[in-house]
Amino acid sequence: MVSAMERKQPKYAELVDWIQEQIASKRFLPGQKMYSENRLKEMFQVSRQTVRHAISVLEDEGVLVRKQGSGTYISNIRQENLENKTRIAVVTTYVDGYIFPKTIQGIENVLFENGYSVQIAFTNNQIGREKTILEDLLSRDEVAGIIMETTKSGLPNPNLPLYEELQRRKVPVIFINSYYPGLIIPHVSLNDRMAGEKAVEYLIEKGHCKIGGIFKLDDGQGHMRYAGYLDAMQKAGLAIDDSRIVWIDTAMMQRLGEYRNLLIGRLDGCTAAVCYNDQIAFEAASILNSVDIRVPEDISFVSIDDSELALLGDVTLTSIPHPKDKLGEKAALNLLKMIQNPDYDGTYEFSADIVERESVIKR
C-alpha cells in the first residue's frame, strides 16, 4: 500500500508524507474525515503514539483539523487557496517540443485541482531571459512557490544569487529536468546518469564495444548522461576514447546539419552510439545516411526521451522514456508538500528503462 521510501526516515514521517500526497492528488478532499487512529495504525503497522505524532505534525501545519467529539478532518486548504488566488509560477525553457506540453499539463492538472492558479513563463534557454523572469518574480512577490526548469545548467550561471534571494525569502522552489549544483534546491527529473549507463549496458549486451556518443554540453542532463556512459564503459573494462564523443550546445543542436563533418568524423569506426535525445538521434541518422552510413546496419543508436520522433524515421529508435506528464505531476505534488512543510525534501529521480525497437542490432 505504501511505497518504499528512497531514504530511511522515521515512521511518523512516512505517514505524514502519505497523507499529504493523498490530499495533493485529491484522494482526500477538503472537509473529508480522516481515517481513525486505529485504521492508520493497522495500515502502517505502527504504534498509536506514532499515528498521533503524525497527526499532530499535520495539525500544526494546518493540513488536518481536530474536531472534539467528532474526529480529524482534512482542512479546507483548496477553498482557501481559491479565495486567496494563490499562484504558482511555472518556468520552462520552451513551450513547444515533445517534452514540455505534457510536462506543463501534468503540473497544471495537480495545481488546479488543489486550488492554485498557474503563471507560466519561458526562458528559451537563455540566461538573460531567466534573469528577467526571476527579477520580476522577486519584485512582485506574489507567488506561493516556483517550479523552474534550469537554463544551461551544464555551465556556470550568473543568476544563482537571485535563487539564493528566493531562498532567503522562504519562497519554495523546485527544479525540473536538471538542477544547479551550486544550490541546495530540490529537483524532479529523470535519473540521467542511470539513463546513460543503461543505454551503454544495453549496447554492450548486444555485442558492441566501440561505442560513441552525442551529448549536450550546456545542459546538466548531457553531463549526467555522459557520466553514466563512462560508468558503464569502465565497468565493462572498455576503452574510453574522447575522439568518439560529440559535444554540442543548444545553438548547434538547432542546426546539426552544419556540423555533419564533425559528426561523421567522430562516429567513424563506432559500431554504436548513445544519443542525447530522440531529436539528435533522428537528425544524426539522416546525416549519416547521406554518406551511406546506415542505422542500424553500420551503426546502432540508443536515444533518450521515447518521443513521437522515435517512431517517425525509416528505422524506429530504441529509446529511454522521459516521464513527461508524470514528472510534471510529481514536481507539483512535491512543491505542495514543500509549501505545507518547508523542511520537506522534494527531490525525486525517475528510473530509466529501455524501449527496444529497430535501431540496435547484435554484433
Coordinates of C-alpha atoms in Angstrom, one line a residue, residues 55-247:
I55 CA -1.5 13.8 13.0
S56 CA -0.1 16.4 15.4
V57 CA 2.5 17.4 12.9
L58 CA -0.1 17.9 10.1
E59 CA -2.4 19.7 12.5
D60 CA 0.4 22.2 13.3
E61 CA 0.9 22.7 9.6
G62 CA -2.8 23.4 9.1
V63 CA -3.3 20.3 6.9
L64 CA -5.6 18.5 9.4
V65 CA -8.2 19.8 11.8
R66 CA -9.3 18.0 15.0
K67 CA -13.0 18.5 16.0
Q68 CA -13.7 17.5 19.5
G69 CA -16.1 14.6 19.8
S70 CA -16.2 14.2 16.0
G71 CA -12.7 13.2 14.7
T72 CA -10.0 14.6 12.5
Y73 CA -10.7 16.2 9.1
I74 CA -8.9 17.5 6.1
S75 CA -8.7 21.2 6.4
N76 CA -10.2 23.3 3.6
I77 CA -6.9 24.4 2.0
R78 CA -8.2 24.2 -1.5
Q79 CA -11.1 26.6 -0.9
E80 CA -8.8 29.0 1.0
N81 CA -6.3 28.9 -1.9
L82 CA -9.1 29.6 -4.4
E83 CA -10.3 32.6 -2.4
N84 CA -6.8 34.0 -1.9
K85 CA -6.0 33.4 -5.6
T86 CA -2.7 31.8 -4.7
R87 CA -0.4 31.4 -7.7
I88 CA 2.4 29.1 -8.6
A89 CA 5.0 30.2 -11.1
V90 CA 5.9 27.6 -13.7
V91 CA 9.0 28.4 -15.8
T92 CA 10.3 26.1 -18.5
T93 CA 12.9 26.6 -21.2
Y94 CA 10.5 26.1 -24.1
V95 CA 6.8 25.8 -24.7
D96 CA 7.0 23.6 -27.8
G97 CA 8.7 20.3 -28.5
Y98 CA 7.7 16.8 -27.4
I99 CA 8.5 17.1 -23.7
F100 CA 7.2 20.5 -22.5
P101 CA 3.4 20.4 -23.3
K102 CA 2.9 17.1 -21.5
T103 CA 5.1 18.2 -18.5
I104 CA 3.2 21.5 -18.2
Q105 CA -0.1 19.7 -18.5
G106 CA 0.9 17.4 -15.6
I107 CA 1.8 20.3 -13.5
E108 CA -1.4 22.2 -14.2
N109 CA -3.6 19.3 -13.5
V110 CA -2.3 18.9 -10.0
L111 CA -2.1 22.6 -9.1
F112 CA -5.6 23.4 -10.5
E113 CA -7.1 20.5 -8.6
N114 CA -5.6 21.9 -5.4
G115 CA -6.9 25.4 -5.9
Y116 CA -3.8 27.1 -7.3
S117 CA -3.7 29.3 -10.3
V118 CA -0.6 29.0 -12.6
Q119 CA 1.6 31.7 -14.0
I120 CA 3.7 30.3 -16.9
A121 CA 6.8 31.8 -18.5
F122 CA 9.6 30.6 -20.8
T123 CA 13.3 31.3 -20.8
N124 CA 14.0 30.0 -24.3
N125 CA 17.1 28.5 -22.6
Q126 CA 18.6 32.0 -22.4
I127 CA 20.4 33.2 -19.2
G128 CA 19.3 36.8 -19.8
R129 CA 15.6 35.8 -20.1
E130 CA 15.9 33.7 -16.9
K131 CA 17.3 36.7 -15.1
T132 CA 14.4 38.9 -16.2
I133 CA 11.8 36.3 -15.1
L134 CA 13.5 35.9 -11.7
E135 CA 13.7 39.6 -11.1
D136 CA 10.1 40.0 -11.9
L137 CA 9.0 37.2 -9.5
L138 CA 11.1 38.9 -6.8
S139 CA 9.7 42.3 -7.4
R140 CA 6.1 41.2 -7.4
D141 CA 6.5 38.8 -4.5
E142 CA 3.1 37.3 -5.3
V143 CA 3.7 33.5 -5.8
A144 CA 3.4 30.7 -3.3
G145 CA 6.1 28.7 -5.0
I146 CA 8.0 28.2 -8.2
I147 CA 8.5 25.2 -10.5
M148 CA 11.6 26.1 -12.5
E149 CA 13.4 24.4 -15.4
T150 CA 17.1 25.3 -15.2
T151 CA 18.7 27.3 -18.0
K152 CA 22.0 25.9 -19.5
S153 CA 22.6 24.0 -16.2
G154 CA 25.8 22.5 -17.6
L155 CA 27.5 25.9 -17.4
P156 CA 28.3 28.4 -14.6
N157 CA 25.2 30.6 -14.2
P158 CA 25.3 34.3 -13.0
N159 CA 21.7 34.1 -11.8
L160 CA 22.3 31.9 -8.8
P161 CA 22.2 34.9 -6.4
L162 CA 18.6 35.5 -7.5
Y163 CA 17.7 31.9 -6.5
E164 CA 19.5 32.5 -3.2
E165 CA 17.3 35.6 -2.6
L166 CA 14.2 33.5 -3.2
Q167 CA 15.5 31.0 -0.6
R168 CA 16.2 33.9 1.8
R169 CA 12.6 35.0 1.4
K170 CA 11.5 31.4 2.0
V171 CA 9.8 31.0 -1.4
P172 CA 9.6 27.3 -2.2
V173 CA 11.4 26.4 -5.4
I174 CA 11.7 23.1 -7.1
F175 CA 13.7 22.4 -10.3
I176 CA 12.6 20.1 -13.1
N177 CA 14.7 18.1 -15.5
S178 CA 18.0 19.3 -14.0
Y179 CA 19.5 21.4 -11.3
Y180 CA 22.3 23.9 -10.4
P181 CA 25.0 22.1 -8.5
G182 CA 25.8 25.3 -6.6
L183 CA 22.3 25.5 -5.0
I184 CA 20.6 23.3 -2.4
I185 CA 17.3 23.2 -4.1
P186 CA 15.2 20.1 -4.7
H187 CA 14.7 18.7 -8.2
V188 CA 12.5 16.3 -10.0
S189 CA 14.0 14.6 -13.1
L190 CA 14.8 11.5 -15.0
N191 CA 17.8 9.8 -13.4
D192 CA 20.0 10.9 -16.3
R193 CA 23.1 9.1 -15.1
M194 CA 21.2 5.9 -14.9
A195 CA 19.8 6.6 -18.4
G196 CA 23.3 7.0 -19.9
E197 CA 24.5 3.9 -18.1
K198 CA 21.6 1.7 -19.2
A199 CA 21.9 2.8 -22.8
V200 CA 25.6 1.7 -22.9
E201 CA 24.9 -1.5 -20.9
Y202 CA 22.2 -2.4 -23.5
L203 CA 24.6 -1.9 -26.4
I204 CA 27.3 -3.9 -24.7
E205 CA 24.8 -6.8 -24.2
K206 CA 24.2 -6.6 -27.9
G207 CA 27.9 -7.2 -28.5
H208 CA 29.1 -3.6 -29.1
C209 CA 32.4 -2.4 -27.7
K210 CA 33.3 0.6 -29.9
I211 CA 30.6 2.9 -28.6
G212 CA 30.5 6.6 -29.2
G213 CA 28.1 9.3 -28.0
I214 CA 26.5 12.6 -28.8
F215 CA 25.9 14.7 -25.7
K216 CA 24.7 18.2 -24.9
L217 CA 27.4 20.4 -23.5
D218 CA 25.4 23.3 -21.9
D219 CA 22.7 21.3 -20.1
G220 CA 23.3 19.3 -16.9
Q221 CA 21.4 16.3 -18.4
G222 CA 24.1 16.0 -21.0
H223 CA 26.8 15.9 -18.4
M224 CA 25.0 13.3 -16.3
R225 CA 24.2 11.1 -19.3
Y226 CA 27.9 11.2 -20.3
A227 CA 28.8 10.3 -16.7
G228 CA 26.5 7.2 -17.0
Y229 CA 28.2 6.4 -20.3
L230 CA 31.6 6.5 -18.5
D231 CA 30.2 4.3 -15.6
A232 CA 29.1 1.6 -18.0
M233 CA 32.2 1.6 -20.2
Q234 CA 34.5 1.4 -17.1
K235 CA 32.5 -1.4 -15.5
A236 CA 32.8 -3.4 -18.7
G237 CA 36.5 -2.7 -19.0
L238 CA 36.1 -1.0 -22.4
A239 CA 38.5 1.7 -23.6
I240 CA 37.2 5.3 -23.4
D241 CA 38.1 7.3 -26.5
D242 CA 37.4 11.0 -26.4
S243 CA 37.6 11.1 -30.1
R244 CA 34.3 9.1 -30.3
I245 CA 32.3 11.7 -28.3
V246 CA 30.5 14.7 -30.0
W247 CA 29.7 17.6 -27.7

